[in-house]
Short mmCIF file of C-alpha atoms and ligand atoms in Angstrom, two decimals:
data_model
loop_
_atom_site.label_atom_id
_atom_site.label_comp_id
_atom_site.label_asym_id
_atom_site.label_seq_id
_atom_site.Cartn_x
_atom_site.Cartn_y
_atom_site.Cartn_z
CA MET A 117 34.05 22.60 3.53
CA LYS A 118 34.82 19.04 3.10
CA LEU A 119 32.79 17.12 0.30
CA GLY A 120 31.91 13.97 -0.53
CA PHE A 121 29.65 10.76 1.35
CA ALA A 122 28.90 11.02 5.23
CA THR A 123 28.84 8.51 7.12
CA ILE A 124 25.94 8.03 8.92
CA PRO A 125 25.99 7.82 12.29
CA THR A 126 24.04 4.42 13.47
CA ARG A 127 24.66 3.57 17.02
CA MET A 128 26.74 6.03 18.27
CA SER A 129 26.28 9.60 17.17
CA ALA A 130 28.94 12.09 17.92
CA LEU A 131 26.55 14.58 18.94
CA ALA A 132 25.21 14.38 22.49
CA SER A 133 21.68 13.88 21.35
CA PRO A 134 21.52 12.97 17.83
CA LYS A 135 18.47 14.93 16.80
CA VAL A 136 17.91 12.30 13.80
CA ILE A 137 17.71 8.85 14.74
CA ALA A 138 18.64 6.51 12.22
CA TRP A 139 16.49 3.97 10.42
CA SER A 140 17.70 0.31 9.12
CA GLY A 141 14.30 -1.14 7.76
CA VAL A 142 11.85 -2.73 8.30
CA ILE A 143 14.03 -6.42 8.66
CA ALA A 144 16.06 -4.35 10.91
CA HIS A 145 13.79 -2.70 13.17
CA TYR A 146 11.31 -5.70 13.78
CA ARG A 147 13.83 -8.60 13.64
CA GLU A 148 12.23 -10.99 16.68
CA ARG A 149 9.45 -10.55 15.03
CA LEU A 150 9.75 -11.96 11.90
CA ASP A 151 9.87 -15.04 10.58
CA ILE A 152 11.99 -15.18 7.47
CA ALA A 153 15.76 -16.37 7.31
CA HIS A 154 17.99 -14.42 9.06
CA HIS A 155 21.54 -15.79 8.39
CA VAL A 156 22.02 -13.40 5.33
CA ALA A 157 22.41 -9.73 5.79
CA PRO A 158 18.97 -7.66 5.01
CA VAL A 159 18.06 -6.82 1.45
CA THR A 160 16.75 -3.40 2.14
CA LEU A 161 15.90 0.14 0.91
CA LEU A 162 15.39 1.49 4.19
CA GLU A 163 11.35 0.83 3.81
CA GLY A 164 9.01 1.43 6.36
CA ASN A 165 8.56 4.02 9.44
CA THR A 166 6.27 5.67 6.93
CA PRO A 167 4.19 8.84 9.05
CA LEU A 168 1.33 8.40 10.53
CA ILE A 169 -0.22 11.49 9.09
CA PRO A 170 -3.70 13.37 11.28
CA ALA A 171 -6.51 14.52 8.96
CA PRO A 172 -8.54 16.83 9.81
CA ARG A 173 -10.06 18.20 7.83
CA LEU A 174 -10.37 15.21 5.68
CA ALA A 175 -12.37 13.82 7.99
CA ASP A 176 -14.77 17.05 8.37
CA ALA A 177 -15.38 16.22 4.61
CA LEU A 178 -16.24 12.56 5.59
CA GLY A 179 -19.17 13.82 8.31
CA GLY A 180 -16.83 14.10 11.08
CA GLY A 181 -16.33 13.13 14.81
CA PHE A 182 -13.68 11.58 14.51
CA GLU A 183 -10.19 11.57 14.34
CA LEU A 184 -8.64 10.45 11.04
CA PHE A 185 -4.73 9.22 10.07
CA LEU A 186 -3.34 8.54 6.96
CA LYS A 187 -0.95 6.06 7.17
CA TYR A 188 1.38 7.29 4.26
CA GLU A 189 2.97 4.21 2.42
CA GLY A 190 3.09 6.13 -0.70
CA LEU A 191 6.52 7.63 0.82
CA ASN A 192 8.16 3.72 0.91
CA PRO A 193 11.38 3.24 -1.58
CA THR A 194 9.76 2.79 -4.71
CA GLY A 195 6.29 4.14 -4.06
CA SER A 196 4.42 1.68 -2.11
CA PHE A 197 3.86 -0.24 0.46
CA LYS A 198 5.20 -3.33 -1.36
CA ASP A 199 8.62 -2.86 -0.02
CA ARG A 200 8.11 -3.59 3.44
CA GLY A 201 7.15 -7.27 1.63
CA MET A 202 9.57 -7.50 -0.97
CA THR A 203 12.34 -6.72 1.46
CA THR A 204 11.78 -9.88 3.56
CA ALA A 205 10.72 -11.76 0.18
CA ILE A 206 13.90 -11.12 -1.00
CA THR A 207 16.34 -11.89 1.81
CA GLN A 208 14.36 -15.13 1.96
CA ALA A 209 14.81 -15.99 -1.61
CA VAL A 210 18.76 -14.82 -1.51
CA ALA A 211 19.48 -16.82 1.91
CA ASP A 212 17.83 -19.89 -0.14
CA GLY A 213 20.06 -18.85 -2.75
CA ALA A 214 17.97 -17.95 -5.31
CA ARG A 215 19.41 -16.84 -8.70
CA ALA A 216 16.05 -15.41 -10.19
CA VAL A 217 12.43 -13.93 -9.19
CA ILE A 218 9.34 -13.41 -10.73
CA CYS A 219 5.90 -11.85 -9.79
CA ALA A 220 2.74 -11.20 -11.80
CA SER A 221 1.68 -7.71 -10.88
CA THR A 222 -0.97 -4.46 -11.76
CA GLY A 223 2.21 -2.47 -11.04
CA ASN A 224 3.60 -1.67 -7.49
CA THR A 225 4.58 -5.48 -6.71
CA ALA A 226 6.56 -5.40 -9.94
CA ALA A 227 8.75 -1.80 -8.74
CA SER A 228 9.67 -2.69 -5.81
CA ALA A 229 10.74 -6.32 -6.76
CA ALA A 230 12.66 -4.94 -9.29
CA ALA A 231 13.96 -2.28 -6.69
CA TYR A 232 14.85 -4.83 -4.36
CA ALA A 233 15.92 -7.64 -6.57
CA ALA A 234 18.78 -4.96 -8.40
CA ARG A 235 20.07 -3.98 -4.70
CA ALA A 236 20.55 -7.97 -4.25
CA GLY A 237 21.63 -8.57 -8.14
CA LEU A 238 19.08 -11.27 -8.86
CA THR A 239 17.37 -11.28 -11.79
CA CYS A 240 14.29 -10.18 -12.13
CA VAL A 241 11.13 -10.88 -14.68
CA VAL A 242 7.27 -9.38 -13.69
CA LEU A 243 4.46 -10.30 -15.86
CA VAL A 244 1.83 -7.50 -16.53
CA PRO A 245 -1.43 -6.42 -18.44
CA GLU A 246 -0.63 -4.28 -21.21
CA GLY A 247 -1.98 -1.19 -21.02
CA LYS A 248 -3.63 -1.43 -17.66
CA ILE A 249 -0.43 -0.46 -15.56
CA ALA A 250 0.14 3.61 -14.26
CA ALA A 251 2.85 4.93 -15.92
CA GLY A 252 5.19 5.84 -13.22
CA LYS A 253 5.39 1.27 -12.48
CA LEU A 254 6.00 1.12 -15.44
CA ALA A 255 8.74 3.25 -15.27
CA GLY A 256 10.02 1.92 -11.95
CA ALA A 257 9.93 -1.66 -12.93
CA LEU A 258 12.23 -0.57 -16.25
CA SER A 259 14.69 1.29 -14.92
CA TYR A 260 15.37 -0.78 -11.95
CA GLY A 261 16.56 -3.33 -14.73
CA ALA A 262 13.11 -6.09 -14.45
CA GLN A 263 12.31 -8.10 -17.65
CA VAL A 264 9.24 -6.13 -18.03
CA ILE A 265 6.63 -8.17 -20.18
CA ALA A 266 3.11 -7.51 -20.75
CA ILE A 267 0.11 -9.87 -21.56
CA ASN A 268 -3.06 -9.82 -23.57
CA GLY A 269 -4.55 -10.83 -19.76
CA ASN A 270 -5.53 -9.52 -16.40
CA PHE A 271 -3.39 -10.19 -13.32
CA ASP A 272 -5.15 -13.26 -13.01
CA ASP A 273 -3.79 -14.44 -15.43
CA GLY A 274 -0.42 -13.14 -14.83
CA LEU A 275 -0.51 -14.62 -11.33
CA ARG A 276 -2.13 -18.16 -12.98
CA MET A 277 1.25 -17.84 -15.30
CA VAL A 278 3.82 -17.06 -12.92
CA ARG A 279 2.37 -19.77 -10.05
CA GLU A 280 3.57 -22.64 -13.04
CA ALA A 281 6.40 -20.56 -14.18
CA SER A 282 7.85 -21.20 -10.85
CA ARG A 283 6.61 -25.02 -10.20
CA CYS A 284 9.23 -25.95 -13.45
CA ALA A 285 11.71 -23.29 -13.59
CA PRO A 286 14.29 -22.58 -11.03
CA ILE A 287 13.08 -19.05 -10.20
CA VAL A 288 10.77 -18.10 -7.14
CA LEU A 289 7.54 -16.46 -6.50
CA VAL A 290 7.58 -13.10 -5.16
CA ASN A 291 3.73 -12.58 -5.01
CA ASN A 292 2.32 -13.13 -2.00
CA ILE A 293 1.16 -15.90 -2.15
CA ASN A 294 4.92 -16.42 -0.65
CA PRO A 295 4.84 -16.21 2.79
CA ALA A 296 7.32 -14.25 3.39
CA ARG A 297 5.44 -11.31 1.70
CA LEU A 298 3.18 -10.90 4.69
CA GLN A 299 6.15 -10.64 7.44
CA GLY A 300 7.25 -7.52 5.99
CA GLN A 301 3.94 -5.91 5.09
CA LYS A 302 2.74 -6.31 8.98
CA THR A 303 5.05 -4.20 10.26
CA ALA A 304 3.17 -1.30 9.27
CA ALA A 305 0.82 -2.77 11.38
CA PHE A 306 3.67 -2.78 14.50
CA GLU A 307 4.19 0.98 13.33
CA ILE A 308 0.96 2.36 13.69
CA CYS A 309 0.39 0.79 17.01
CA ASP A 310 3.76 1.89 18.31
CA VAL A 311 3.43 5.44 16.89
CA LEU A 312 -0.65 5.17 18.70
CA GLY A 313 0.28 3.51 21.82
CA SER A 314 -2.41 1.40 20.89
CA ALA A 315 -4.30 0.25 17.88
CA PRO A 316 -6.69 2.34 16.23
CA ASP A 317 -10.50 1.61 16.59
CA TRP A 318 -10.75 0.96 12.57
CA LEU A 319 -7.77 0.28 9.83
CA CYS A 320 -9.64 0.59 6.63
CA LEU A 321 -7.44 0.16 3.60
CA PRO A 322 -8.45 -1.06 -0.47
CA VAL A 323 -7.99 -4.41 -0.74
CA GLY A 324 -7.25 -6.08 -4.12
CA ASN A 325 -5.17 -9.95 -3.90
CA ALA A 326 -5.69 -9.11 -0.37
CA GLY A 327 -2.08 -9.72 1.08
CA ASN A 328 -2.46 -6.30 2.64
CA ILE A 329 -5.19 -7.09 4.40
CA THR A 330 -3.93 -10.79 5.78
CA ALA A 331 -0.57 -9.43 7.25
CA TYR A 332 -2.35 -6.04 8.65
CA TRP A 333 -4.36 -8.72 10.60
CA MET A 334 -1.19 -10.60 11.98
CA GLY A 335 0.03 -7.58 13.02
CA PHE A 336 -2.43 -6.26 15.32
CA SER A 337 -2.96 -10.15 15.90
CA GLU A 338 0.02 -10.76 17.39
CA TYR A 339 0.21 -7.62 19.08
CA HIS A 340 -2.86 -8.51 20.81
CA ARG A 341 -1.32 -11.72 21.55
CA ASP A 342 1.89 -10.33 23.32
CA GLY A 343 -0.49 -8.04 25.38
CA LEU A 344 1.06 -5.27 23.04
CA ILE A 345 -2.16 -3.28 22.79
CA ALA A 346 -5.09 -4.13 24.35
CA GLN A 347 -7.61 -4.79 21.55
CA ARG A 348 -7.25 -5.12 17.60
CA PRO A 349 -9.21 -3.01 14.86
CA ARG A 350 -11.59 -3.19 13.18
CA LEU A 351 -11.10 -3.79 9.59
CA LEU A 352 -13.32 -1.85 6.87
CA GLY A 353 -11.66 -2.70 3.43
CA ALA A 354 -12.96 -1.60 0.03
CA GLN A 355 -13.03 -2.80 -3.78
CA ALA A 356 -13.60 -0.76 -6.47
CA ALA A 357 -17.25 -2.11 -8.31
CA GLY A 358 -15.93 -3.33 -10.85
CA ALA A 359 -13.38 -5.48 -8.99
CA ALA A 360 -15.34 -7.01 -6.00
CA PRO A 361 -15.17 -10.60 -5.61
CA ILE A 362 -14.87 -10.68 -1.90
CA VAL A 363 -18.01 -8.16 -1.84
CA HIS A 364 -19.94 -9.89 -3.87
CA GLY A 365 -18.75 -13.48 -2.90
CA ARG A 366 -17.49 -14.55 -7.12
CA VAL A 367 -15.12 -14.37 -9.07
CA PHE A 368 -14.70 -11.38 -11.79
CA ASP A 369 -13.75 -12.82 -14.81
CA LYS A 370 -13.19 -9.46 -16.32
CA PRO A 371 -12.30 -7.30 -13.55
CA GLU A 372 -12.27 -2.66 -14.54
CA THR A 373 -11.44 -0.20 -13.01
CA LEU A 374 -9.39 2.90 -12.77
CA ALA A 375 -7.72 2.47 -9.73
CA THR A 376 -5.93 -0.02 -11.64
CA ALA A 377 -3.84 -1.37 -8.03
CA ILE A 378 -6.69 -3.05 -7.61
CA ARG A 379 -7.90 -4.27 -10.42
CA ILE A 380 -8.03 -8.18 -9.27
CA GLY A 381 -11.00 -11.27 -10.17
CA ASN A 382 -9.56 -13.30 -8.15
CA PRO A 383 -7.57 -12.74 -5.09
CA VAL A 384 -5.78 -15.17 -3.50
CA ARG A 385 -5.66 -14.60 -0.19
CA TRP A 386 -9.71 -14.58 -0.14
CA GLN A 387 -9.94 -17.08 2.69
CA GLU A 388 -7.53 -15.42 4.77
CA ALA A 389 -9.24 -11.52 4.17
CA LEU A 390 -12.46 -13.23 5.03
CA ALA A 391 -10.84 -14.33 8.33
CA ALA A 392 -9.76 -11.57 9.27
CA LEU A 393 -13.05 -9.41 8.42
CA ARG A 394 -15.29 -11.49 10.04
CA GLU A 395 -12.65 -12.02 13.66
CA SER A 396 -12.27 -8.24 13.54
CA ASN A 397 -16.17 -7.84 13.12
CA GLY A 398 -15.29 -5.76 10.15
CA TYR A 399 -16.99 -4.99 6.85
CA ILE A 400 -16.13 -4.94 3.19
CA THR A 401 -17.57 -2.92 0.89
CA ASP A 402 -17.42 -1.77 -2.93
CA VAL A 403 -17.23 1.96 -4.28
CA THR A 404 -17.58 3.32 -7.66
CA ASP A 405 -14.82 4.68 -10.13
CA ASP A 406 -16.82 8.29 -9.55
CA GLU A 407 -16.60 7.80 -5.67
CA ILE A 408 -13.11 6.94 -6.33
CA LEU A 409 -11.87 9.71 -7.92
CA ASN A 410 -13.90 12.23 -6.02
CA TRP A 411 -12.20 11.28 -2.81
CA HIS A 412 -8.48 11.18 -4.47
CA ARG A 413 -8.91 14.99 -5.52
CA LEU A 414 -9.62 15.05 -1.62
CA VAL A 415 -7.26 14.27 -0.23
CA ALA A 416 -4.57 15.52 -2.07
CA ARG A 417 -6.76 19.43 -2.05
CA LEU A 418 -7.85 18.82 2.08
CA GLU A 419 -4.15 17.32 3.27
CA GLY A 420 -1.69 17.93 1.00
CA VAL A 421 -1.54 13.91 0.49
CA PHE A 422 -1.17 12.71 -3.03
CA VAL A 423 -2.18 9.06 -3.35
CA GLU A 424 -2.71 6.82 -6.23
CA PRO A 425 -6.37 6.00 -7.02
CA ALA A 426 -6.84 2.89 -5.37
CA CYS A 427 -6.09 4.72 -1.94
CA ALA A 428 -8.88 6.47 -1.75
CA ALA A 429 -11.42 3.28 -2.00
CA SER A 430 -10.69 3.25 1.69
CA LEU A 431 -11.75 7.27 2.19
CA ALA A 432 -14.72 6.44 -0.24
CA ALA A 433 -15.85 3.62 1.44
CA ILE A 434 -16.74 5.37 5.06
CA ALA A 435 -18.04 7.94 3.14
CA LYS A 436 -20.56 5.25 1.77
CA GLY A 437 -20.87 3.80 5.35
CA ARG A 438 -21.66 6.96 7.04
CA ARG A 439 -23.66 7.79 4.35
CA GLU A 440 -25.91 4.64 4.50
CA GLY A 441 -25.41 3.64 7.91
CA TRP A 442 -23.94 1.01 8.68
CA PHE A 443 -20.61 2.99 9.48
CA ASP A 444 -20.44 4.87 12.74
CA PRO A 445 -16.66 6.36 13.77
CA ARG A 446 -17.97 8.92 16.30
CA GLY A 447 -15.32 9.88 19.28
CA GLN A 448 -12.99 7.08 17.16
CA ARG A 449 -9.90 6.56 16.06
CA VAL A 450 -9.71 5.59 12.69
CA VAL A 451 -6.28 4.95 10.30
CA CYS A 452 -6.77 4.57 6.91
CA VAL A 453 -3.47 3.10 4.91
CA MET A 454 -2.49 5.26 1.63
CA THR A 455 -1.34 2.11 0.09
CA GLY A 456 0.96 3.76 -3.06
CA HIS A 457 2.06 7.41 -4.01
CA GLY A 458 0.02 9.41 -6.13
CA LEU A 459 2.65 10.18 -8.73
CA LYS A 460 2.98 6.86 -9.89
CA ASP A 461 -0.44 7.59 -11.84
CA PRO A 462 0.09 11.04 -13.00
CA ASP A 463 -2.18 10.02 -16.22
CA THR A 464 -5.16 9.69 -13.74
CA ALA A 465 -4.75 12.07 -11.62
CA MET A 466 -4.85 15.14 -14.11
CA ARG A 467 -7.43 13.69 -16.56
CA SER A 468 -9.39 14.75 -13.68
CA PHE A 469 -8.81 18.28 -14.18
CA ALA A 470 -8.46 20.64 -17.43
CA ALA A 471 -5.11 22.01 -18.48
CA PRO A 472 -3.38 24.57 -17.06
CA ILE A 473 -3.97 27.82 -17.93
CA THR A 474 -1.38 29.65 -20.64
CA ILE A 475 -0.68 33.59 -20.10
CA GLU A 476 2.17 35.92 -21.32
CA PRO A 477 4.92 36.75 -19.59
CA ARG A 478 3.23 40.23 -18.26
CA LEU A 479 2.27 41.13 -14.83
CA GLU A 480 -0.81 42.01 -15.89
CA ALA A 481 -1.72 39.26 -17.70
CA LEU A 482 -0.66 37.46 -14.30
CA LEU A 483 -2.96 39.45 -12.27
CA GLU A 484 -5.56 39.41 -14.61
CA ALA A 485 -5.58 35.34 -14.31
CA VAL A 486 -5.23 34.53 -10.96
CA LYS A 487 -8.73 34.40 -8.58
CA LEU A 488 -7.87 34.86 -4.98
C1 AN7 B 1198 -1.40 0.78 -4.33
O1 AN7 B 1198 1.00 -4.73 -7.57
O2 AN7 B 1198 -1.60 -6.30 -6.83
O3 AN7 B 1198 -5.22 -6.55 -1.48
O4 AN7 B 1198 0.26 -6.66 -8.17
O5 AN7 B 1198 -1.01 -1.18 -5.36
O6 AN7 B 1198 -2.64 -7.05 -0.71
O7 AN7 B 1198 -3.77 -6.56 -3.21
C2 AN7 B 1198 -0.58 -4.07 -5.99
C3 AN7 B 1198 -1.79 -4.18 -4.66
C4 AN7 B 1198 -4.02 -1.66 -2.78
C5 AN7 B 1198 -3.95 -3.94 -2.87
N1 AN7 B 1198 -2.90 -0.28 -3.31
O8 AN7 B 1198 -3.03 -4.59 -1.79
C6 AN7 B 1198 0.10 -5.77 -7.39
C7 AN7 B 1198 -1.05 -5.54 -6.35
C8 AN7 B 1198 -2.40 -0.24 -4.12
C9 AN7 B 1198 -1.51 -1.88 -4.86
C10 AN7 B 1198 -3.48 -2.84 -3.16
C11 AN7 B 1198 -2.91 -3.04 -4.30
P1 AN7 B 1198 -3.41 -6.07 -1.82
#
């Protein structure tokens, strides 16, 4: 047997009918739809093309009578949807001659920026709120070689600082104020339509800095404008009760939630999110940490899909809407975006459960312990 690196067949396969289609990342796949510089090679980790998983058991737990899909964005290379926007932002930064990039982050943006910067050979600086970043995100950012700086403040403080820093130092901001980020992130909407053959009736997602809801709406709107989908979905946004500025129409100076990804009190894309919600005839609502934990558990138990807590906010929002009677998805197709992988935040996941029992290494002890 010959060992070594296989070359991946890209265009012509040696096989008559290739069993696996090579995927080359969101920039290559949606190139003509992305308004970024195209004269440099994409900085890519082959992000995107994430599965749209049918979730019938979870749909039943949410009251049933509708079709539910999970867009599992946790399967992107660094474990979150941020990779879609980072391939475009870092590629654009390289095209612009940048040597260094900076962002503030609740964690996922930091890990993603660090990975793509590493791939491009750029210096990367990330600001994270001290003690409020999930372990897997911090481990990622450090491993990819970013300079990680913790601040005694929250995401919003960090964002203010990096915006100012990028104005007075030669360092490019890669938070979602950067328009190249949205160009990449809108590809998730394209993928959903490409797979379903139409837009879903509803798209549900957690909302923090509101870049993702803005990007999805941009993606659906562009497909609609070009006649690829007959209509756009309605949007259902979810914020955590302790960090719900858009729901309440006021800045949260001290945002708090165990879903640290969306612990954001003053979203940058606030106005765009409001416009998208209005145009889509959608809703935005807030859900408690207990509701988030409940659905975080259920999506794993009922469907085998392990996500980080923020993702469960979208499911909790559906449950709340049905309970209160303002959300009725019967006969409709609903997509919930699972924005980040469960392994990002093992601590929150484990806090919900009792530690495993320990037994002696004997069969009788095992048979005694198992519950069938
Ligand atoms: C898993 O990483 O803001 O509304 O700095 O990590 O586009 O902000 C993360 C946000 C949802 C909210 N789900 O998206 C960051 C950061 C997960 C996230 C959101 C985030 P936006």
